[in-house]
Amino acid sequence: MDVIIENLPLYWEGFLRTLFLSAVSGVIALILGTLLAAARVSPVAALRGFSTVYVEILRNTPLTIAFFFAAIVLPRLGVSFAQFEVAAIIALSAYTAAFIAEAVRSGVNSVPVGQAEAARSIGMNFGQVLSLIILPQALRTVIPPLINILIALVKNSSVAGAFFVLELFGYGRQLANANGDAVTTVLLGVAFFYLLLTVPLGILASTVERKVAISR
Amino acid sequence: MTTQAPGDALVSLNAVNKHYGQLHVLKDINLHVRKGEVVVVIGPSGSGKSTLCRAINRLETIEDGVISIDGKVLPEEGKELAQLRADVGMVFQSFNLFAHKTILENVTLGPIKVKGVPKAQADKDAMALLERVGVGHQAPKLPAQLSGGQQQRVAIARALAMKPKVMLFDEPTSALDPEMINEVLDVMVQLAKEGMTMIVVTHEMGFARKAADRVVFMADGQIVEDATPEEFFTNPKSDRAKDFLSKLLTH
């Protein structure tokens, strides 16, 4: 127990870094994922094709590949970052967006087709039908899977620890190396701080879900 | 078959054809509806009457033929099509009110987003329309809180809010409990009296007799008869129509 209390400042710093990585990547992934889902249902074949290929590649390859690409390949292509954190955010949001896109698309498919027909018949264009009628209903129905994806994102952010970003897991590894006699305690501490992020997300999910449910 | 000169028609279908795979659902349809006319389309299920109605605002595409509204040929896609749809009101069998919007928002959304009407004005117009169809006091509720008949009247108000040139009704009472049918039909009869151009797909023969200027009878994707209600109901010419009417009367 002492090892946790003594290193509370480090844990806290790691916790904040993980929170930051997850929050920023989560927001970017939600936006990018929704755009990808919109592209997937758009009447433009090229957009549909792009979205499909993107989603299939990103969700079917390991997250580590996305990290390698962002941290090592992108700089070689001339895109360099002052901090590895930026690469981590790129990798995490690009990867998570693929899963969000699929969840949102399933939500879009769950909205009765009559909703879109009614919107089109009062003269709305594709963008208006999607943004005013379909997506607001679709997003409400996919809140549980979206939160699942965000919880996975919080945990996935630990991969950043292997890419020189000192977040919760990165500090945890340092502490475990420094306190060889208390590895279990150190890791329990790490797990506790992850739970501090993910459990409230789950609670938030059920609250929001109940609040925004649409009765038909 | 009585058809007017296409020149003075508000809605005009010329040699329209459509297939669903092997099934020829619309066979060489010619129909011309003048301004202010109320045309009721009846026929057995599967006769293509709903498809015909939906083709007029291109919710169904057609393979050949020409559909024009107020002299303008129905555009294929994009902005022109959206503009034209704004001029054609549509009422669906299943109401299709926007489930996440209040009754008032359902009616104001089109005017605000499509026509750019200021919100205050749109709200005022919408309330007047909701009062007119008898659901003014339901304005802040969500669609699921209303009965079917009330929802359908809201749907009519939503279509009217766009100030359409013509209203299409696709079996507007078929999903309603019997005691709610009349409240919707009353609104439609009133609308017809006020001179709205209407194309109504329905099984309500009472409405056809009361409000229609013409009855179009469809069977197997074709327009079989096109006559006044009086002519059609008392003296149908085709065997197909006689058969259809006899089935209606025996129940």
PDB file of C-alpha atoms in Angstrom, chain A residues 121, chain B residues 10 35 69 84-90 115 129 156-168 191 195-197:
ATOM      1  CA  SER A 121     -40.693  15.040 -49.033  1.00  0.00           C
TER       2      SER A 121
ATOM      3  CA  LEU B  10     -50.590  20.852 -62.506  1.00  0.00           C
ATOM      4  CA  LYS B  35     -55.181  22.781 -60.352  1.00  0.00           C
ATOM      5  CA  ILE B  69     -45.293  19.341 -61.720  1.00  0.00           C
ATOM      6  CA  LEU B  84     -39.665  20.617 -56.226  1.00  0.00           C
ATOM      7  CA  ARG B  85     -40.459  18.279 -53.347  1.00  0.00           C
ATOM      8  CA  ALA B  86     -41.011  21.306 -51.131  1.00  0.00           C
ATOM      9  CA  ASP B  87     -43.919  22.176 -53.454  1.00  0.00           C
ATOM     10  CA  VAL B  88     -45.450  18.711 -53.169  1.00  0.00           C
ATOM     11  CA  GLY B  89     -46.943  17.813 -49.798  1.00  0.00           C
ATOM     12  CA  MET B  90     -46.901  14.149 -48.868  1.00  0.00           C
ATOM     13  CA  LYS B 115     -37.547  27.937 -46.826  1.00  0.00           C
ATOM     14  CA  LEU B 129     -52.198  25.069 -38.890  1.00  0.00           C
ATOM     15  CA  ILE B 156     -51.106  16.941 -42.784  1.00  0.00           C
ATOM     16  CA  ALA B 157     -50.250  20.204 -41.018  1.00  0.00           C
ATOM     17  CA  ARG B 158     -46.542  19.538 -41.542  1.00  0.00           C
ATOM     18  CA  ALA B 159     -47.108  19.108 -45.274  1.00  0.00           C
ATOM     19  CA  LEU B 160     -49.351  22.187 -45.472  1.00  0.00           C
ATOM     20  CA  ALA B 161     -46.729  24.311 -43.688  1.00  0.00           C
ATOM     21  CA  MET B 162     -44.639  24.195 -46.859  1.00  0.00           C
ATOM     22  CA  LYS B 163     -47.551  25.788 -48.759  1.00  0.00           C
ATOM     23  CA  PRO B 164     -47.516  23.024 -51.359  1.00  0.00           C
ATOM     24  CA  LYS B 165     -49.082  23.266 -54.805  1.00  0.00           C
ATOM     25  CA  VAL B 166     -50.381  19.731 -54.556  1.00  0.00           C
ATOM     26  CA  MET B 167     -50.905  17.258 -51.723  1.00  0.00           C
ATOM     27  CA  LEU B 168     -50.291  13.536 -52.104  1.00  0.00           C
ATOM     28  CA  LEU B 191     -58.894  20.822 -47.546  1.00  0.00           C
ATOM     29  CA  GLY B 195     -59.497  24.190 -53.378  1.00  0.00           C
ATOM     30  CA  MET B 196     -56.313  22.229 -52.662  1.00  0.00           C
ATOM     31  CA  THR B 197     -55.123  20.027 -55.490  1.00  0.00           C
TER      32      THR B 197
END
